Amino acid sequence: MTESEHQVAAGAPAPSDEPEAGRPRRRLRPGDFVLGMLARGSAAGVVLMLVALVSVLVYSALPSLRAFGPSFLTSSDWRPNELERPVRGPDGKVVIEDGEVVTETIPPSFGALPVIYGTTVSSVLALAFAVPLSLGTALFIVRVAPRLRIAGPVSFLVEFLASIPSIAYGIWGLFVLAPFLQNHFEPTIATAARHIPGLGWMLSETVNVGGHAVDRPVPLTGRDMLCGGMILAIMILPIITAVSRDVLRNVPRGQIEGTLALGATWWQSCRGMLRYSRSGLFGAVMLGLARAAGETMAVTMVIGNNNQIAPSPFAPAQTMSSLLANEFAEASSDLHRAALLEVALVLLVMSLGFNMLARWLVVGGGSRTAAAQ
Amino acid sequence: MGWPVRAGRDQETLNVMKLIGTVARTAAVAGTMLVAAMAQADTRITGAGATFPAPLYKRWVVEFEKVAPNVKVDYNSIGSGGGVKAITDKTVAFAGSDAPLNKKEIDALGGEDKVVQVPSCAGGVVPAYNVPGVKEELKFTGDVLAQIFMGKISKWNDPALASLNPGVKLPDLAITPAWRTDGSGTTFVWTNYLATQSEDFKSSIGMGKQVQWPVGQGGKGNEGVTAVVQQTAGSIGYIESNYATANKIAFGSVKNYAGAFVKASPESISAAGAGAVGKFQGTVLSADIWSQPGDNAYPIASFTYLIVYKDLKNVKSVEEAQAVVHFLNWATTSGQTFAGQMDYAPLATPVQAKVAAALASITFQGKPVMMPGQH
């Protein structure tokens, strides 16, 4: 999809909107001038803000960018304190010179892999829970509810979910969802998984104990990756539902009637509808993903805040935004602060990527279908 | 459309004039009041820093106004790091910090002879736990706590715990350590103490305001750790002693240097502080008081500090300088009563004497600062 196609698609039905050439130029009134300048100023201000945000982030993250380079994205060490430990020789024994143990100081080290993993997995989990629910709701609103005259109330309730503050979801997650998962849901799943071969990874974690990797069962705490994913799912439901509802409404009536006229069952016609608007729906999902990746407070409260990469959904984890919420206010050194800002930069780039992809799919997809008519 | 007709325009002008008149009168009244308020000469001094002693400092501010009614003290609990940064930038009169200034920070302030740092009170860090079915108070040693937080002891019925707590039926339950995710003086004290008790802990986890914990769950602030402990069967976390007492959270006793199992209390923490008086030198007072000798001394304790410039160049007037010195002197003597009431450990009398000597060295533009009534 190119820009010119886009313009043609948008401009074709209403050519009368084009300004007439050679029309005498009206005298500019003071009010027009002020409003025009205000509008230009506001637009420039918004762009400037984004540019300032990115440049300040990059500038502040420079010490960390310089210190760790690309290994920042692949290292899983996140240790803000210096370590002083005895030097060990090739034989694994402590080196002793002049009767004293030789020690080495290991500087702080920062790597973002665990939080990139945490953000990715919790967001994907959220999508796995939210997408079927959202698409089902959207389909219900577009195809079923109008006949029952409840499309309005259902839409309103779904959008109402979006207006609940994040912290409220967090408190609910901490005091209701997490204890429920810990006491009822997770023990049941764990008991079932024990009898199914190949699911052992869900129940054990590898812990680095004094330099040795030890496998042990995951304590079921309820505050873990699973709980984080579930809370995120509830939070991204409204946006995915609202956007997919609008995308589905834009499916031309002729298309639906056509499928029905060809003898499609209700289900087959719905499937046709979903297939027809798949790129728009995918965009809706991407918008949800972007929201999930950036969500902070609620996740911080329920995900367990442990910077580790554990395959088990019952192990505590950490996302990029929860790491920032936890550590930024009391960052222990300039390098620590810079590393946190670099995490923010990575998060910004990731969210920007999701949003651009979503925009391209929703807007581009929409005009593509319009152009096809 | 367009401008209003002439008569209406005059009316409008009249209204605008009236409005301007009202605004001007209001401003004049407000200005007079402001001048009157300033004439009463409230001296304002600002401090910022550590959150751990903030409840006590806020109480001090209120009580101090009864002693010196014309002085207003503000304390912003922005965290120890923020406090040290604020005093380095000279945006506050005094700073609070849980960890004593390190070499680099002292240099940034102008060097050892330009800074006064005094302890204001002491606090302890306690192991709080949630073990269903255990009614008795559990006993710990530093080494066992270090092994729990390294993941080496991972079950409550581990022989090491069982032998410390004979007669207690410990369950076969996984241990979930709970720790602070934000940088904090609490973590600083906890890790420093554990490092003195276990070489392994020192070399694999180390000491600091924030470290990399291999196992368990993180919580933000005392309240975050407390939430993890209260909600998770089998968890054990470290929290400030006064927070635990104020919120009625059960915690265990720890074996001290002398070999006795001691529970944290204002008395046992003060006892730990009293032993450190010999370590105070010059005007930058600092002493590590974990694992101190003394039968009653609680082993996981530390001072929290107040920091000012020795020459108060960061305040504007001699009145402000007097107010700072007066407040610090009052807080570290008479103010100590409130420390005990609020479950902080007051400074022992010999420590108070050292603090008074350090505060006496403070000057304003090179001249000693006289306190009210000292003329």
PDB file of N, CA and C in Angstrom, chain B residues 140-180:
ATOM      1  N   PHE B 140      16.614 -18.022  64.562  1.00  0.00           N
ATOM      2  CA  PHE B 140      17.485 -18.097  63.388  1.00  0.00           C
ATOM      3  C   PHE B 140      18.909 -17.734  63.778  1.00  0.00           C
ATOM      4  N   THR B 141      19.861 -18.191  62.953  1.00  0.00           N
ATOM      5  CA  THR B 141      21.218 -17.661  63.047  1.00  0.00           C
ATOM      6  C   THR B 141      21.509 -16.949  61.729  1.00  0.00           C
ATOM      7  N   GLY B 142      22.531 -16.090  61.741  1.00  0.00           N
ATOM      8  CA  GLY B 142      22.893 -15.374  60.520  1.00  0.00           C
ATOM      9  C   GLY B 142      23.223 -16.327  59.388  1.00  0.00           C
ATOM     10  N   ASP B 143      23.936 -17.412  59.728  1.00  0.00           N
ATOM     11  CA  ASP B 143      24.350 -18.352  58.696  1.00  0.00           C
ATOM     12  C   ASP B 143      23.137 -19.039  58.057  1.00  0.00           C
ATOM     13  N   VAL B 144      22.170 -19.430  58.901  1.00  0.00           N
ATOM     14  CA  VAL B 144      20.968 -20.090  58.371  1.00  0.00           C
ATOM     15  C   VAL B 144      20.179 -19.123  57.488  1.00  0.00           C
ATOM     16  N   LEU B 145      20.053 -17.869  57.926  1.00  0.00           N
ATOM     17  CA  LEU B 145      19.345 -16.874  57.109  1.00  0.00           C
ATOM     18  C   LEU B 145      20.055 -16.676  55.768  1.00  0.00           C
ATOM     19  N   ALA B 146      21.403 -16.622  55.811  1.00  0.00           N
ATOM     20  CA  ALA B 146      22.167 -16.460  54.566  1.00  0.00           C
ATOM     21  C   ALA B 146      21.894 -17.632  53.630  1.00  0.00           C
ATOM     22  N   GLN B 147      21.883 -18.848  54.182  1.00  0.00           N
ATOM     23  CA  GLN B 147      21.658 -20.028  53.335  1.00  0.00           C
ATOM     24  C   GLN B 147      20.246 -20.052  52.769  1.00  0.00           C
ATOM     25  N   ILE B 148      19.271 -19.569  53.563  1.00  0.00           N
ATOM     26  CA  ILE B 148      17.887 -19.502  53.060  1.00  0.00           C
ATOM     27  C   ILE B 148      17.820 -18.535  51.884  1.00  0.00           C
ATOM     28  N   PHE B 149      18.461 -17.372  52.043  1.00  0.00           N
ATOM     29  CA  PHE B 149      18.360 -16.360  50.977  1.00  0.00           C
ATOM     30  C   PHE B 149      19.248 -16.681  49.782  1.00  0.00           C
ATOM     31  N   MET B 150      20.187 -17.640  49.945  1.00  0.00           N
ATOM     32  CA  MET B 150      20.949 -18.094  48.784  1.00  0.00           C
ATOM     33  C   MET B 150      20.253 -19.266  48.100  1.00  0.00           C
ATOM     34  N   GLY B 151      19.217 -19.820  48.737  1.00  0.00           N
ATOM     35  CA  GLY B 151      18.514 -20.961  48.156  1.00  0.00           C
ATOM     36  C   GLY B 151      19.087 -22.300  48.579  1.00  0.00           C
ATOM     37  N   LYS B 152      20.085 -22.288  49.480  1.00  0.00           N
ATOM     38  CA  LYS B 152      20.695 -23.561  49.893  1.00  0.00           C
ATOM     39  C   LYS B 152      19.786 -24.318  50.844  1.00  0.00           C
ATOM     40  N   ILE B 153      19.108 -23.602  51.722  1.00  0.00           N
ATOM     41  CA  ILE B 153      18.087 -24.222  52.563  1.00  0.00           C
ATOM     42  C   ILE B 153      16.757 -23.887  51.903  1.00  0.00           C
ATOM     43  N   SER B 154      16.040 -24.917  51.440  1.00  0.00           N
ATOM     44  CA  SER B 154      14.852 -24.621  50.647  1.00  0.00           C
ATOM     45  C   SER B 154      13.576 -25.204  51.240  1.00  0.00           C
ATOM     46  N   LYS B 155      13.693 -25.890  52.397  1.00  0.00           N
ATOM     47  CA  LYS B 155      12.492 -26.448  53.037  1.00  0.00           C
ATOM     48  C   LYS B 155      12.469 -26.029  54.503  1.00  0.00           C
ATOM     49  N   TRP B 156      11.276 -25.835  55.040  1.00  0.00           N
ATOM     50  CA  TRP B 156      11.182 -25.416  56.433  1.00  0.00           C
ATOM     51  C   TRP B 156      11.623 -26.515  57.392  1.00  0.00           C
ATOM     52  N   ASN B 157      11.513 -27.797  56.981  1.00  0.00           N
ATOM     53  CA  ASN B 157      11.934 -28.867  57.895  1.00  0.00           C
ATOM     54  C   ASN B 157      13.395 -29.256  57.697  1.00  0.00           C
ATOM     55  N   ASP B 158      14.182 -28.360  57.115  1.00  0.00           N
ATOM     56  CA  ASP B 158      15.618 -28.593  56.953  1.00  0.00           C
ATOM     57  C   ASP B 158      16.257 -28.839  58.326  1.00  0.00           C
ATOM     58  N   PRO B 159      17.195 -29.815  58.408  1.00  0.00           N
ATOM     59  CA  PRO B 159      17.811 -30.115  59.720  1.00  0.00           C
ATOM     60  C   PRO B 159      18.409 -28.880  60.408  1.00  0.00           C
ATOM     61  N   ALA B 160      18.967 -27.950  59.632  1.00  0.00           N
ATOM     62  CA  ALA B 160      19.590 -26.763  60.237  1.00  0.00           C
ATOM     63  C   ALA B 160      18.550 -25.931  60.995  1.00  0.00           C
ATOM     64  N   LEU B 161      17.360 -25.801  60.412  1.00  0.00           N
ATOM     65  CA  LEU B 161      16.296 -25.048  61.084  1.00  0.00           C
ATOM     66  C   LEU B 161      15.722 -25.850  62.244  1.00  0.00           C
ATOM     67  N   ALA B 162      15.591 -27.156  62.029  1.00  0.00           N
ATOM     68  CA  ALA B 162      15.010 -28.009  63.071  1.00  0.00           C
ATOM     69  C   ALA B 162      15.881 -28.014  64.325  1.00  0.00           C
ATOM     70  N   SER B 163      17.218 -28.045  64.141  1.00  0.00           N
ATOM     71  CA  SER B 163      18.088 -28.111  65.318  1.00  0.00           C
ATOM     72  C   SER B 163      18.093 -26.777  66.075  1.00  0.00           C
ATOM     73  N   LEU B 164      17.797 -25.673  65.391  1.00  0.00           N
ATOM     74  CA  LEU B 164      17.714 -24.378  66.078  1.00  0.00           C
ATOM     75  C   LEU B 164      16.407 -24.254  66.855  1.00  0.00           C
ATOM     76  N   ASN B 165      15.389 -24.986  66.398  1.00  0.00           N
ATOM     77  CA  ASN B 165      14.061 -24.849  66.982  1.00  0.00           C
ATOM     78  C   ASN B 165      13.549 -26.191  67.490  1.00  0.00           C
ATOM     79  N   PRO B 166      14.199 -26.738  68.507  1.00  0.00           N
ATOM     80  CA  PRO B 166      13.769 -28.049  69.004  1.00  0.00           C
ATOM     81  C   PRO B 166      12.349 -27.951  69.558  1.00  0.00           C
ATOM     82  N   GLY B 167      11.570 -28.982  69.309  1.00  0.00           N
ATOM     83  CA  GLY B 167      10.213 -28.982  69.845  1.00  0.00           C
ATOM     84  C   GLY B 167       9.196 -28.326  68.939  1.00  0.00           C
ATOM     85  N   VAL B 168       9.655 -27.628  67.882  1.00  0.00           N
ATOM     86  CA  VAL B 168       8.714 -26.995  66.958  1.00  0.00           C
ATOM     87  C   VAL B 168       8.484 -27.948  65.794  1.00  0.00           C
ATOM     88  N   LYS B 169       7.201 -28.184  65.478  1.00  0.00           N
ATOM     89  CA  LYS B 169       6.889 -29.073  64.354  1.00  0.00           C
ATOM     90  C   LYS B 169       6.936 -28.278  63.059  1.00  0.00           C
ATOM     91  N   LEU B 170       8.086 -28.317  62.377  1.00  0.00           N
ATOM     92  CA  LEU B 170       8.232 -27.554  61.137  1.00  0.00           C
ATOM     93  C   LEU B 170       7.699 -28.379  59.968  1.00  0.00           C
ATOM     94  N   PRO B 171       6.915 -27.768  59.075  1.00  0.00           N
ATOM     95  CA  PRO B 171       6.301 -28.532  57.986  1.00  0.00           C
ATOM     96  C   PRO B 171       7.264 -28.792  56.827  1.00  0.00           C
ATOM     97  N   ASP B 172       6.898 -29.760  56.002  1.00  0.00           N
ATOM     98  CA  ASP B 172       7.644 -30.068  54.787  1.00  0.00           C
ATOM     99  C   ASP B 172       7.146 -29.121  53.697  1.00  0.00           C
ATOM    100  N   LEU B 173       7.606 -27.859  53.771  1.00  0.00           N
ATOM    101  CA  LEU B 173       7.052 -26.805  52.922  1.00  0.00           C
ATOM    102  C   LEU B 173       8.214 -26.027  52.304  1.00  0.00           C
ATOM    103  N   ALA B 174       8.067 -25.659  51.031  1.00  0.00           N
ATOM    104  CA  ALA B 174       9.131 -24.907  50.352  1.00  0.00           C
ATOM    105  C   ALA B 174       9.256 -23.510  50.957  1.00  0.00           C
ATOM    106  N   ILE B 175      10.487 -23.024  51.055  1.00  0.00           N
ATOM    107  CA  ILE B 175      10.726 -21.666  51.557  1.00  0.00           C
ATOM    108  C   ILE B 175      10.762 -20.701  50.377  1.00  0.00           C
ATOM    109  N   THR B 176       9.977 -19.635  50.449  1.00  0.00           N
ATOM    110  CA  THR B 176      10.033 -18.573  49.443  1.00  0.00           C
ATOM    111  C   THR B 176      10.609 -17.321  50.097  1.00  0.00           C
ATOM    112  N   PRO B 177      11.882 -17.014  49.833  1.00  0.00           N
ATOM    113  CA  PRO B 177      12.424 -15.773  50.392  1.00  0.00           C
ATOM    114  C   PRO B 177      11.741 -14.560  49.739  1.00  0.00           C
ATOM    115  N   ALA B 178      11.486 -13.536  50.534  1.00  0.00           N
ATOM    116  CA  ALA B 178      10.879 -12.304  50.011  1.00  0.00           C
ATOM    117  C   ALA B 178      11.833 -11.159  50.287  1.00  0.00           C
ATOM    118  N   TRP B 179      12.084 -10.322  49.277  1.00  0.00           N
ATOM    119  CA  TRP B 179      13.080  -9.268  49.417  1.00  0.00           C
ATOM    120  C   TRP B 179      12.611  -8.002  48.755  1.00  0.00           C
ATOM    121  N   ARG B 180      13.360  -6.913  49.045  1.00  0.00           N
ATOM    122  CA  ARG B 180      13.025  -5.603  48.488  1.00  0.00           C
ATOM    123  C   ARG B 180      13.504  -5.503  47.046  1.00  0.00           C
TER     124      ARG B 180
END
